[in-house]
Amino acid sequence: MRLFKRENGIYYVEFERGKKRSLKTKDKALAQRLFNQLKREYLKGKIILLSEGKKIKLSEFIEEYLEWCRENRSDETFKKARYVLQKLKDHTGDIYIKALTKKHLDEYVSTLLAQGISRTTINIHIRTIKSALTKAVEWEYVQNHPLEGYKQLKVHQTPPRFLLPEDIAKVEKVIDDEFWLFVFRLFVYTGMRLGEIHKLRWKHIDLNRNVIKVEKTKTFQSRVIPIHPKLRAELEARTPAMGKVVPYAKPTIEHKLKNCFKKAGFKDLRIHDLRHTFASLMVMAGVDLKTVQELLGHQSYRTTEIYAHLSPQHLHEAIKKFPI
């Protein structure tokens, strides 16, 4: 019998192998007192242990998982998990986590489809739920993943929308404020996400090494982006402060740039399409997909493959490798 702390900071007691109980506290002294009390009761035979996975309900798991998410994932990932898991619980009720089945998720997905939610958004829900349950397996709340093998909905993939160099020039021409012109170029020349640029601070920009360090990303992995010569000139022209490079809320950044897109004739262009622009122009210039994946910070190579059609050269190289 032992007392231990999980990576979410919460203390647990393990009575015997596979038989654990949350003490629901991060306070070490309180956890020790509760442990001593439980140990006395356990030795007197006053505690009946339930089989693994049957003693924790969905609400309790969600609470612990979100605590872990808050400390170990980006703000966007935390908020998404909180929203999706709450919707799941509202649909299934506060069932025991081990009782969750693929049928529950089928019914949940059907409900979302009936509400007119897009398949792409529903797939985000599926991935979020599966990711949370992977942690439940790791924490030994369930022995096997309840949704192992559950497939996402098929989605018709449309090519990413992006700006050509002449389109970029059109947008730049209508931006009459130097600061927002700088912000636009920051997106175009780095391929960074809106959330990443919102969090970017001057301390993350190293002009000596000519790189921008992107920290606490969507995938919770840092990466380094070399500074493009045109962007470097913009950065050098600005007096570095101690705070954020773009000291505005995300909705404000979106609103300002979308107005510029409309003035330039691109009324349906999204902020995220500037990330597609960076990647697409890199691929069209002959940069290999693996390098683009690294610059974008994609965890999966498959995510970067949406730009493959822009690089006919890799097809020619593949044919040359035909052995006969």
PDB file of C-alpha atoms in Angstrom:
ATOM      1  CA  MET A   1       0.000   0.000   0.000  1.00  0.00           C
ATOM      2  CA  ARG A   2       1.501   3.316  -1.029  1.00  0.00           C
ATOM      3  CA  LEU A   3       0.855   7.026  -1.480  1.00  0.00           C
ATOM      4  CA  PHE A   4       1.896   8.607  -4.769  1.00  0.00           C
ATOM      5  CA  LYS A   5       1.348  11.731  -6.871  1.00  0.00           C
ATOM      6  CA  ARG A   6       0.391  11.664 -10.542  1.00  0.00           C
ATOM      7  CA  GLU A   7       1.639  14.098 -13.170  1.00  0.00           C
ATOM      8  CA  ASN A   8      -1.573  16.125 -12.768  1.00  0.00           C
ATOM      9  CA  GLY A   9      -0.417  16.921  -9.216  1.00  0.00           C
ATOM     10  CA  ILE A  10      -3.198  14.972  -7.481  1.00  0.00           C
ATOM     11  CA  TYR A  11      -2.313  12.413  -4.798  1.00  0.00           C
ATOM     12  CA  TYR A  12      -3.510   8.808  -4.977  1.00  0.00           C
ATOM     13  CA  VAL A  13      -3.381   5.768  -2.754  1.00  0.00           C
ATOM     14  CA  GLU A  14      -2.633   2.358  -4.233  1.00  0.00           C
ATOM     15  CA  PHE A  15      -4.015  -0.421  -2.025  1.00  0.00           C
ATOM     16  CA  GLU A  16      -2.614  -3.220  -4.152  1.00  0.00           C
ATOM     17  CA  ARG A  17      -1.558  -3.608  -7.767  1.00  0.00           C
ATOM     18  CA  GLY A  18      -4.189  -2.035 -10.019  1.00  0.00           C
ATOM     19  CA  LYS A  19      -6.383  -0.892  -7.121  1.00  0.00           C
ATOM     20  CA  LYS A  20      -6.076   2.881  -6.775  1.00  0.00           C
ATOM     21  CA  ARG A  21      -8.161   5.706  -5.383  1.00  0.00           C
ATOM     22  CA  SER A  22      -7.864   9.451  -5.869  1.00  0.00           C
ATOM     23  CA  LEU A  23      -7.466  11.531  -2.712  1.00  0.00           C
ATOM     24  CA  LYS A  24      -8.620  14.577  -4.724  1.00  0.00           C
ATOM     25  CA  THR A  25      -5.980  16.867  -3.291  1.00  0.00           C
ATOM     26  CA  LYS A  26      -2.640  18.350  -4.309  1.00  0.00           C
ATOM     27  CA  ASP A  27      -1.741  19.162  -0.704  1.00  0.00           C
ATOM     28  CA  LYS A  28       0.975  16.772   0.465  1.00  0.00           C
ATOM     29  CA  ALA A  29       0.243  17.093   4.192  1.00  0.00           C
ATOM     30  CA  LEU A  30      -3.491  16.532   3.702  1.00  0.00           C
ATOM     31  CA  ALA A  31      -2.803  13.607   1.383  1.00  0.00           C
ATOM     32  CA  GLN A  32      -0.580  12.001   4.027  1.00  0.00           C
ATOM     33  CA  ARG A  33      -3.299  12.332   6.690  1.00  0.00           C
ATOM     34  CA  LEU A  34      -5.923  10.828   4.381  1.00  0.00           C
ATOM     35  CA  PHE A  35      -3.533   8.031   3.450  1.00  0.00           C
ATOM     36  CA  ASN A  36      -2.890   7.151   7.100  1.00  0.00           C
ATOM     37  CA  GLN A  37      -6.633   7.071   7.771  1.00  0.00           C
ATOM     38  CA  LEU A  38      -7.366   4.870   4.740  1.00  0.00           C
ATOM     39  CA  LYS A  39      -4.502   2.559   5.642  1.00  0.00           C
ATOM     40  CA  ARG A  40      -5.973   1.948   9.104  1.00  0.00           C
ATOM     41  CA  GLU A  41      -9.435   1.277   7.643  1.00  0.00           C
ATOM     42  CA  TYR A  42      -8.022  -0.973   4.934  1.00  0.00           C
ATOM     43  CA  LEU A  43      -6.074  -3.084   7.419  1.00  0.00           C
ATOM     44  CA  LYS A  44      -9.241  -3.462   9.510  1.00  0.00           C
ATOM     45  CA  GLY A  45     -11.094  -4.739   6.426  1.00  0.00           C
ATOM     46  CA  LYS A  46     -13.427  -1.755   6.272  1.00  0.00           C
ATOM     47  CA  ILE A  47     -12.617  -0.885   2.638  1.00  0.00           C
ATOM     48  CA  ILE A  48     -13.959  -2.994  -0.223  1.00  0.00           C
ATOM     49  CA  LEU A  49     -11.959  -2.538  -3.417  1.00  0.00           C
ATOM     50  CA  LEU A  50     -13.805  -2.374  -6.711  1.00  0.00           C
ATOM     51  CA  SER A  51     -12.309  -3.812  -9.874  1.00  0.00           C
ATOM     52  CA  GLU A  52     -10.202  -1.427 -11.911  1.00  0.00           C
ATOM     53  CA  GLY A  53     -12.163   0.969 -14.083  1.00  0.00           C
ATOM     54  CA  LYS A  54     -15.508   0.661 -12.257  1.00  0.00           C
ATOM     55  CA  LYS A  55     -14.895   3.139  -9.487  1.00  0.00           C
ATOM     56  CA  ILE A  56     -14.500   6.365 -11.434  1.00  0.00           C
ATOM     57  CA  LYS A  57     -17.294   8.196 -13.158  1.00  0.00           C
ATOM     58  CA  LEU A  58     -16.980  10.335 -16.257  1.00  0.00           C
ATOM     59  CA  SER A  59     -17.318  13.598 -14.324  1.00  0.00           C
ATOM     60  CA  GLU A  60     -14.451  12.719 -11.973  1.00  0.00           C
ATOM     61  CA  PHE A  61     -12.210  11.628 -14.821  1.00  0.00           C
ATOM     62  CA  ILE A  62     -12.987  14.793 -16.799  1.00  0.00           C
ATOM     63  CA  GLU A  63     -12.067  16.927 -13.782  1.00  0.00           C
ATOM     64  CA  GLU A  64      -8.709  15.178 -13.373  1.00  0.00           C
ATOM     65  CA  TYR A  65      -7.984  15.118 -17.103  1.00  0.00           C
ATOM     66  CA  LEU A  66      -8.660  18.838 -17.447  1.00  0.00           C
ATOM     67  CA  GLU A  67      -6.320  19.535 -14.520  1.00  0.00           C
ATOM     68  CA  TRP A  68      -3.637  17.621 -16.401  1.00  0.00           C
ATOM     69  CA  CYS A  69      -4.538  19.372 -19.664  1.00  0.00           C
ATOM     70  CA  ARG A  70      -4.261  22.801 -18.075  1.00  0.00           C
ATOM     71  CA  GLU A  71      -0.667  22.074 -17.040  1.00  0.00           C
ATOM     72  CA  ASN A  72       0.503  20.055 -20.027  1.00  0.00           C
ATOM     73  CA  ARG A  73      -1.346  21.303 -23.098  1.00  0.00           C
ATOM     74  CA  SER A  74      -1.935  24.642 -24.815  1.00  0.00           C
ATOM     75  CA  ASP A  75      -4.791  26.917 -23.763  1.00  0.00           C
ATOM     76  CA  GLU A  76      -6.618  26.133 -27.010  1.00  0.00           C
ATOM     77  CA  THR A  77      -6.346  22.379 -26.429  1.00  0.00           C
ATOM     78  CA  PHE A  78      -7.532  22.752 -22.833  1.00  0.00           C
ATOM     79  CA  LYS A  79     -10.579  24.806 -23.828  1.00  0.00           C
ATOM     80  CA  LYS A  80     -11.437  22.405 -26.638  1.00  0.00           C
ATOM     81  CA  ALA A  81     -11.180  19.392 -24.314  1.00  0.00           C
ATOM     82  CA  ARG A  82     -13.331  21.100 -21.683  1.00  0.00           C
ATOM     83  CA  TYR A  83     -16.049  21.896 -24.223  1.00  0.00           C
ATOM     84  CA  VAL A  84     -16.074  18.500 -25.969  1.00  0.00           C
ATOM     85  CA  LEU A  85     -15.928  16.349 -22.832  1.00  0.00           C
ATOM     86  CA  GLN A  86     -18.702  18.335 -21.174  1.00  0.00           C
ATOM     87  CA  LYS A  87     -20.889  17.844 -24.257  1.00  0.00           C
ATOM     88  CA  LEU A  88     -20.115  14.128 -24.186  1.00  0.00           C
ATOM     89  CA  LYS A  89     -21.099  13.885 -20.511  1.00  0.00           C
ATOM     90  CA  ASP A  90     -24.297  15.841 -21.177  1.00  0.00           C
ATOM     91  CA  HIS A  91     -25.135  13.275 -23.850  1.00  0.00           C
ATOM     92  CA  THR A  92     -24.206  10.050 -22.041  1.00  0.00           C
ATOM     93  CA  GLY A  93     -24.939  11.105 -18.492  1.00  0.00           C
ATOM     94  CA  ASP A  94     -22.433  10.656 -15.680  1.00  0.00           C
ATOM     95  CA  ILE A  95     -21.710   7.001 -16.399  1.00  0.00           C
ATOM     96  CA  TYR A  96     -18.758   4.984 -15.137  1.00  0.00           C
ATOM     97  CA  ILE A  97     -15.868   5.507 -17.497  1.00  0.00           C
ATOM     98  CA  LYS A  98     -15.443   1.791 -18.109  1.00  0.00           C
ATOM     99  CA  ALA A  99     -19.065   1.618 -19.274  1.00  0.00           C
ATOM    100  CA  LEU A 100     -18.351   3.991 -22.167  1.00  0.00           C
ATOM    101  CA  THR A 101     -18.661   2.145 -25.492  1.00  0.00           C
ATOM    102  CA  LYS A 102     -18.402   2.776 -29.216  1.00  0.00           C
ATOM    103  CA  LYS A 103     -22.197   2.765 -29.324  1.00  0.00           C
ATOM    104  CA  HIS A 104     -22.224   5.791 -27.022  1.00  0.00           C
ATOM    105  CA  LEU A 105     -19.934   7.622 -29.425  1.00  0.00           C
ATOM    106  CA  ASP A 106     -22.001   6.520 -32.440  1.00  0.00           C
ATOM    107  CA  GLU A 107     -25.073   8.049 -30.812  1.00  0.00           C
ATOM    108  CA  TYR A 108     -23.133  11.192 -29.874  1.00  0.00           C
ATOM    109  CA  VAL A 109     -21.872  11.591 -33.452  1.00  0.00           C
ATOM    110  CA  SER A 110     -25.391  11.054 -34.830  1.00  0.00           C
ATOM    111  CA  THR A 111     -26.686  13.800 -32.535  1.00  0.00           C
ATOM    112  CA  LEU A 112     -24.020  16.232 -33.757  1.00  0.00           C
ATOM    113  CA  LEU A 113     -24.791  15.397 -37.395  1.00  0.00           C
ATOM    114  CA  ALA A 114     -28.496  16.006 -36.758  1.00  0.00           C
ATOM    115  CA  GLN A 115     -27.579  19.423 -35.325  1.00  0.00           C
ATOM    116  CA  GLY A 116     -25.842  20.322 -38.588  1.00  0.00           C
ATOM    117  CA  ILE A 117     -22.311  20.180 -37.178  1.00  0.00           C
ATOM    118  CA  SER A 118     -19.744  19.702 -39.949  1.00  0.00           C
ATOM    119  CA  ARG A 119     -17.937  16.399 -40.324  1.00  0.00           C
ATOM    120  CA  THR A 120     -14.592  18.156 -39.878  1.00  0.00           C
ATOM    121  CA  THR A 121     -15.716  19.562 -36.512  1.00  0.00           C
ATOM    122  CA  ILE A 122     -17.157  16.204 -35.452  1.00  0.00           C
ATOM    123  CA  ASN A 123     -13.804  14.577 -36.204  1.00  0.00           C
ATOM    124  CA  ILE A 124     -12.205  17.076 -33.827  1.00  0.00           C
ATOM    125  CA  HIS A 125     -14.654  15.862 -31.163  1.00  0.00           C
ATOM    126  CA  ILE A 126     -13.760  12.230 -31.896  1.00  0.00           C
ATOM    127  CA  ARG A 127     -10.008  12.897 -31.692  1.00  0.00           C
ATOM    128  CA  THR A 128     -10.412  14.876 -28.465  1.00  0.00           C
ATOM    129  CA  ILE A 129     -12.430  12.119 -26.780  1.00  0.00           C
ATOM    130  CA  LYS A 130     -10.065   9.365 -27.940  1.00  0.00           C
ATOM    131  CA  SER A 131      -7.060  11.348 -26.728  1.00  0.00           C
ATOM    132  CA  ALA A 132      -8.624  11.781 -23.280  1.00  0.00           C
ATOM    133  CA  LEU A 133      -9.381   8.064 -23.018  1.00  0.00           C
ATOM    134  CA  THR A 134      -5.804   7.240 -23.988  1.00  0.00           C
ATOM    135  CA  LYS A 135      -4.814   9.055 -20.798  1.00  0.00           C
ATOM    136  CA  ALA A 136      -7.447   7.033 -18.887  1.00  0.00           C
ATOM    137  CA  VAL A 137      -5.698   3.854 -20.031  1.00  0.00           C
ATOM    138  CA  GLU A 138      -2.317   5.306 -19.045  1.00  0.00           C
ATOM    139  CA  TRP A 139      -3.710   6.145 -15.604  1.00  0.00           C
ATOM    140  CA  GLU A 140      -5.067   2.586 -15.365  1.00  0.00           C
ATOM    141  CA  TYR A 141      -8.696   3.643 -14.989  1.00  0.00           C
ATOM    142  CA  VAL A 142      -9.485   1.230 -17.807  1.00  0.00           C
ATOM    143  CA  GLN A 143      -7.426  -1.710 -19.003  1.00  0.00           C
ATOM    144  CA  ASN A 144      -8.279  -1.286 -22.688  1.00  0.00           C
ATOM    145  CA  HIS A 145      -9.145   1.791 -24.717  1.00  0.00           C
ATOM    146  CA  PRO A 146     -12.975   1.863 -24.999  1.00  0.00           C
ATOM    147  CA  LEU A 147     -12.783   3.457 -28.460  1.00  0.00           C
ATOM    148  CA  GLU A 148      -9.836   1.529 -29.879  1.00  0.00           C
ATOM    149  CA  GLY A 149     -10.200   1.393 -33.658  1.00  0.00           C
ATOM    150  CA  TYR A 150     -13.048   3.902 -33.784  1.00  0.00           C
ATOM    151  CA  LYS A 151     -12.788   5.661 -37.138  1.00  0.00           C
ATOM    152  CA  GLN A 152     -13.345   9.296 -37.938  1.00  0.00           C
ATOM    153  CA  LEU A 153     -15.975  10.374 -40.449  1.00  0.00           C
ATOM    154  CA  LYS A 154     -14.960  10.550 -44.084  1.00  0.00           C
ATOM    155  CA  VAL A 155     -14.469  14.141 -45.183  1.00  0.00           C
ATOM    156  CA  HIS A 156     -14.092  15.436 -48.726  1.00  0.00           C
ATOM    157  CA  GLN A 157     -10.664  17.041 -48.768  1.00  0.00           C
ATOM    158  CA  THR A 158     -10.512  20.353 -50.596  1.00  0.00           C
ATOM    159  CA  PRO A 159      -7.135  21.842 -51.544  1.00  0.00           C
ATOM    160  CA  PRO A 160      -5.971  24.486 -49.064  1.00  0.00           C
ATOM    161  CA  ARG A 161      -6.624  28.080 -50.073  1.00  0.00           C
ATOM    162  CA  PHE A 162      -3.555  30.286 -50.299  1.00  0.00           C
ATOM    163  CA  LEU A 163      -2.303  33.565 -51.708  1.00  0.00           C
ATOM    164  CA  LEU A 164       0.073  33.802 -54.647  1.00  0.00           C
ATOM    165  CA  PRO A 165       2.873  36.417 -54.505  1.00  0.00           C
ATOM    166  CA  GLU A 166       0.776  38.857 -56.553  1.00  0.00           C
ATOM    167  CA  ASP A 167      -2.138  38.343 -54.129  1.00  0.00           C
ATOM    168  CA  ILE A 168       0.124  39.100 -51.187  1.00  0.00           C
ATOM    169  CA  ALA A 169       1.115  42.343 -52.913  1.00  0.00           C
ATOM    170  CA  LYS A 170      -2.577  43.261 -53.309  1.00  0.00           C
ATOM    171  CA  VAL A 171      -3.220  42.818 -49.591  1.00  0.00           C
ATOM    172  CA  GLU A 172      -0.099  44.762 -48.639  1.00  0.00           C
ATOM    173  CA  LYS A 173      -1.214  47.618 -50.890  1.00  0.00           C
ATOM    174  CA  VAL A 174      -4.486  48.154 -49.001  1.00  0.00           C
ATOM    175  CA  ILE A 175      -2.955  48.056 -45.501  1.00  0.00           C
ATOM    176  CA  ASP A 176      -2.367  51.699 -44.599  1.00  0.00           C
ATOM    177  CA  ASP A 177      -1.085  51.075 -41.071  1.00  0.00           C
ATOM    178  CA  GLU A 178       2.581  50.100 -40.694  1.00  0.00           C
ATOM    179  CA  PHE A 179       1.981  47.977 -37.615  1.00  0.00           C
ATOM    180  CA  TRP A 180      -0.735  45.828 -39.216  1.00  0.00           C
ATOM    181  CA  LEU A 181       1.375  45.501 -42.351  1.00  0.00           C
ATOM    182  CA  PHE A 182       4.074  44.094 -40.081  1.00  0.00           C
ATOM    183  CA  VAL A 183       1.568  41.686 -38.482  1.00  0.00           C
ATOM    184  CA  PHE A 184       0.405  40.487 -41.915  1.00  0.00           C
ATOM    185  CA  ARG A 185       3.990  39.804 -42.964  1.00  0.00           C
ATOM    186  CA  LEU A 186       4.662  38.041 -39.668  1.00  0.00           C
ATOM    187  CA  PHE A 187       1.962  35.513 -40.592  1.00  0.00           C
ATOM    188  CA  VAL A 188       3.055  35.147 -44.217  1.00  0.00           C
ATOM    189  CA  TYR A 189       6.791  34.754 -43.593  1.00  0.00           C
ATOM    190  CA  THR A 190       6.590  32.382 -40.607  1.00  0.00           C
ATOM    191  CA  GLY A 191       3.516  30.194 -41.166  1.00  0.00           C
ATOM    192  CA  MET A 192       2.705  30.562 -37.475  1.00  0.00           C
ATOM    193  CA  ARG A 193      -0.763  29.896 -36.089  1.00  0.00           C
ATOM    194  CA  LEU A 194      -2.902  32.751 -34.787  1.00  0.00           C
ATOM    195  CA  GLY A 195      -2.541  31.456 -31.227  1.00  0.00           C
ATOM    196  CA  GLU A 196       1.242  31.280 -31.606  1.00  0.00           C
ATOM    197  CA  ILE A 197       1.555  34.843 -32.885  1.00  0.00           C
ATOM    198  CA  HIS A 198      -0.798  36.033 -30.139  1.00  0.00           C
ATOM    199  CA  LYS A 199       1.567  34.527 -27.529  1.00  0.00           C
ATOM    200  CA  LEU A 200       4.807  35.562 -29.264  1.00  0.00           C
ATOM    201  CA  ARG A 201       7.040  37.780 -27.125  1.00  0.00           C
ATOM    202  CA  TRP A 202      10.117  39.779 -28.048  1.00  0.00           C
ATOM    203  CA  LYS A 203      12.248  37.458 -25.919  1.00  0.00           C
ATOM    204  CA  HIS A 204      11.385  34.653 -28.372  1.00  0.00           C
ATOM    205  CA  ILE A 205      12.991  36.573 -31.255  1.00  0.00           C
ATOM    206  CA  ASP A 206      16.753  36.063 -31.496  1.00  0.00           C
ATOM    207  CA  LEU A 207      18.197  38.337 -34.175  1.00  0.00           C
ATOM    208  CA  ASN A 208      21.728  37.161 -33.385  1.00  0.00           C
ATOM    209  CA  ARG A 209      20.820  33.592 -34.339  1.00  0.00           C
ATOM    210  CA  ASN A 210      18.236  34.857 -36.851  1.00  0.00           C
ATOM    211  CA  VAL A 211      15.447  32.651 -35.489  1.00  0.00           C
ATOM    212  CA  ILE A 212      12.041  32.843 -33.844  1.00  0.00           C
ATOM    213  CA  LYS A 213      11.363  30.313 -31.103  1.00  0.00           C
ATOM    214  CA  VAL A 214       7.752  29.150 -30.963  1.00  0.00           C
ATOM    215  CA  GLU A 215       6.880  27.856 -27.483  1.00  0.00           C
ATOM    216  CA  LYS A 216       3.873  25.992 -26.001  1.00  0.00           C
ATOM    217  CA  THR A 217       2.346  25.336 -29.389  1.00  0.00           C
ATOM    218  CA  LYS A 218      -0.868  23.514 -30.278  1.00  0.00           C
ATOM    219  CA  THR A 219       1.084  20.241 -30.177  1.00  0.00           C
ATOM    220  CA  PHE A 220       2.908  21.350 -26.998  1.00  0.00           C
ATOM    221  CA  GLN A 221       6.283  21.101 -28.747  1.00  0.00           C
ATOM    222  CA  SER A 222       8.664  24.016 -29.276  1.00  0.00           C
ATOM    223  CA  ARG A 223      10.119  24.694 -32.693  1.00  0.00           C
ATOM    224  CA  VAL A 224      12.471  27.199 -34.299  1.00  0.00           C
ATOM    225  CA  ILE A 225      11.682  29.188 -37.455  1.00  0.00           C
ATOM    226  CA  PRO A 226      14.502  30.955 -39.338  1.00  0.00           C
ATOM    227  CA  ILE A 227      13.741  34.633 -39.981  1.00  0.00           C
ATOM    228  CA  HIS A 228      13.123  35.571 -43.626  1.00  0.00           C
ATOM    229  CA  PRO A 229      15.270  38.538 -44.807  1.00  0.00           C
ATOM    230  CA  LYS A 230      12.195  40.718 -45.483  1.00  0.00           C
ATOM    231  CA  LEU A 231      10.770  39.957 -42.058  1.00  0.00           C
ATOM    232  CA  ARG A 232      14.130  40.604 -40.417  1.00  0.00           C
ATOM    233  CA  ALA A 233      14.116  44.152 -41.792  1.00  0.00           C
ATOM    234  CA  GLU A 234      10.672  44.657 -40.229  1.00  0.00           C
ATOM    235  CA  LEU A 235      11.861  43.327 -36.869  1.00  0.00           C
ATOM    236  CA  GLU A 236      15.030  45.418 -36.868  1.00  0.00           C
ATOM    237  CA  ALA A 237      12.963  48.542 -37.561  1.00  0.00           C
ATOM    238  CA  ARG A 238      11.023  48.038 -34.346  1.00  0.00           C
ATOM    239  CA  THR A 239      12.258  48.757 -30.844  1.00  0.00           C
ATOM    240  CA  PRO A 240      11.901  45.479 -28.913  1.00  0.00           C
ATOM    241  CA  ALA A 241       9.740  45.718 -25.830  1.00  0.00           C
ATOM    242  CA  MET A 242       9.459  43.301 -22.914  1.00  0.00           C
ATOM    243  CA  GLY A 243       5.963  42.123 -23.739  1.00  0.00           C
ATOM    244  CA  LYS A 244       4.097  40.682 -26.679  1.00  0.00           C
ATOM    245  CA  VAL A 245       5.095  41.338 -30.267  1.00  0.00           C
ATOM    246  CA  VAL A 246       1.406  41.744 -31.181  1.00  0.00           C
ATOM    247  CA  PRO A 247      -0.269  43.109 -28.012  1.00  0.00           C
ATOM    248  CA  TYR A 248      -3.856  42.588 -29.122  1.00  0.00           C
ATOM    249  CA  ALA A 249      -6.537  39.984 -28.420  1.00  0.00           C
ATOM    250  CA  LYS A 250      -7.001  37.264 -31.034  1.00  0.00           C
ATOM    251  CA  PRO A 251     -10.452  38.526 -32.135  1.00  0.00           C
ATOM    252  CA  THR A 252      -8.939  41.981 -32.736  1.00  0.00           C
ATOM    253  CA  ILE A 253      -6.112  40.539 -34.835  1.00  0.00           C
ATOM    254  CA  GLU A 254      -8.619  38.543 -36.899  1.00  0.00           C
ATOM    255  CA  HIS A 255     -10.940  41.513 -37.342  1.00  0.00           C
ATOM    256  CA  LYS A 256      -8.170  43.887 -38.460  1.00  0.00           C
ATOM    257  CA  LEU A 257      -6.658  41.502 -41.009  1.00  0.00           C
ATOM    258  CA  LYS A 258      -9.988  40.236 -42.369  1.00  0.00           C
ATOM    259  CA  ASN A 259     -10.959  43.834 -43.129  1.00  0.00           C
ATOM    260  CA  CYS A 260      -7.749  44.137 -45.128  1.00  0.00           C
ATOM    261  CA  PHE A 261      -8.517  40.898 -46.986  1.00  0.00           C
ATOM    262  CA  LYS A 262     -11.954  42.224 -47.966  1.00  0.00           C
ATOM    263  CA  LYS A 263     -10.495  45.520 -49.208  1.00  0.00           C
ATOM    264  CA  ALA A 264      -8.079  43.549 -51.375  1.00  0.00           C
ATOM    265  CA  GLY A 265     -10.907  41.439 -52.832  1.00  0.00           C
ATOM    266  CA  PHE A 266     -10.434  38.281 -50.743  1.00  0.00           C
ATOM    267  CA  LYS A 267     -13.588  38.426 -48.632  1.00  0.00           C
ATOM    268  CA  ASP A 268     -13.624  34.705 -47.710  1.00  0.00           C
ATOM    269  CA  LEU A 269      -9.932  34.474 -46.819  1.00  0.00           C
ATOM    270  CA  ARG A 270      -9.248  33.220 -43.276  1.00  0.00           C
ATOM    271  CA  ILE A 271      -6.302  33.988 -41.021  1.00  0.00           C
ATOM    272  CA  HIS A 272      -5.359  30.293 -41.160  1.00  0.00           C
ATOM    273  CA  ASP A 273      -5.052  30.596 -44.952  1.00  0.00           C
ATOM    274  CA  LEU A 274      -1.921  32.687 -44.383  1.00  0.00           C
ATOM    275  CA  ARG A 275      -0.393  29.565 -42.829  1.00  0.00           C
ATOM    276  CA  HIS A 276      -1.449  27.654 -45.946  1.00  0.00           C
ATOM    277  CA  THR A 277       0.152  30.440 -47.994  1.00  0.00           C
ATOM    278  CA  PHE A 278       3.498  30.012 -46.250  1.00  0.00           C
ATOM    279  CA  ALA A 279       3.457  26.237 -46.717  1.00  0.00           C
ATOM    280  CA  SER A 280       2.178  26.296 -50.300  1.00  0.00           C
ATOM    281  CA  LEU A 281       4.726  28.830 -51.527  1.00  0.00           C
ATOM    282  CA  MET A 282       7.514  26.879 -49.818  1.00  0.00           C
ATOM    283  CA  VAL A 283       6.474  23.656 -51.563  1.00  0.00           C
ATOM    284  CA  MET A 284       6.078  25.423 -54.920  1.00  0.00           C
ATOM    285  CA  ALA A 285       9.605  26.774 -54.476  1.00  0.00           C
ATOM    286  CA  GLY A 286      10.906  23.206 -54.201  1.00  0.00           C
ATOM    287  CA  VAL A 287      11.165  22.779 -50.428  1.00  0.00           C
ATOM    288  CA  ASP A 288      10.555  19.135 -49.468  1.00  0.00           C
ATOM    289  CA  LEU A 289       7.467  18.226 -47.444  1.00  0.00           C
ATOM    290  CA  LYS A 290       9.472  16.935 -44.481  1.00  0.00           C
ATOM    291  CA  THR A 291      11.115  20.336 -44.042  1.00  0.00           C
ATOM    292  CA  VAL A 292       7.759  22.095 -44.398  1.00  0.00           C
ATOM    293  CA  GLN A 293       6.333  19.754 -41.740  1.00  0.00           C
ATOM    294  CA  GLU A 294       9.126  20.769 -39.376  1.00  0.00           C
ATOM    295  CA  LEU A 295       8.643  24.491 -40.023  1.00  0.00           C
ATOM    296  CA  LEU A 296       4.877  24.266 -39.504  1.00  0.00           C
ATOM    297  CA  GLY A 297       5.187  22.116 -36.393  1.00  0.00           C
ATOM    298  CA  HIS A 298       2.910  19.357 -37.682  1.00  0.00           C
ATOM    299  CA  GLN A 299       3.088  16.226 -35.540  1.00  0.00           C
ATOM    300  CA  SER A 300       1.936  14.021 -38.387  1.00  0.00           C
ATOM    301  CA  TYR A 301       3.446  13.946 -41.868  1.00  0.00           C
ATOM    302  CA  ARG A 302      -0.049  13.210 -43.195  1.00  0.00           C
ATOM    303  CA  THR A 303      -1.159  16.699 -42.168  1.00  0.00           C
ATOM    304  CA  THR A 304       1.533  18.224 -44.384  1.00  0.00           C
ATOM    305  CA  GLU A 305       0.651  15.982 -47.332  1.00  0.00           C
ATOM    306  CA  ILE A 306      -2.250  18.280 -48.271  1.00  0.00           C
ATOM    307  CA  TYR A 307       0.395  20.414 -50.004  1.00  0.00           C
ATOM    308  CA  ALA A 308       1.903  17.523 -51.984  1.00  0.00           C
ATOM    309  CA  HIS A 309      -0.062  18.296 -55.167  1.00  0.00           C
ATOM    310  CA  LEU A 310       1.796  21.609 -55.415  1.00  0.00           C
ATOM    311  CA  SER A 311       5.119  19.828 -55.862  1.00  0.00           C
ATOM    312  CA  PRO A 312       5.183  17.886 -59.160  1.00  0.00           C
ATOM    313  CA  GLN A 313       8.927  17.483 -58.790  1.00  0.00           C
ATOM    314  CA  HIS A 314       8.565  14.802 -56.106  1.00  0.00           C
ATOM    315  CA  LEU A 315       6.492  12.745 -58.562  1.00  0.00           C
ATOM    316  CA  HIS A 316       9.250  12.900 -61.172  1.00  0.00           C
ATOM    317  CA  GLU A 317      11.819  11.872 -58.559  1.00  0.00           C
ATOM    318  CA  ALA A 318       9.622   8.939 -57.523  1.00  0.00           C
ATOM    319  CA  ILE A 319       9.339   7.660 -61.117  1.00  0.00           C
ATOM    320  CA  LYS A 320      13.128   7.802 -61.503  1.00  0.00           C
ATOM    321  CA  LYS A 321      13.412   5.325 -58.623  1.00  0.00           C
ATOM    322  CA  PHE A 322      11.356   2.692 -60.478  1.00  0.00           C
ATOM    323  CA  PRO A 323      13.699  -0.356 -60.470  1.00  0.00           C
ATOM    324  CA  ILE A 324      13.050  -1.749 -63.982  1.00  0.00           C
TER     325      ILE A 324
END
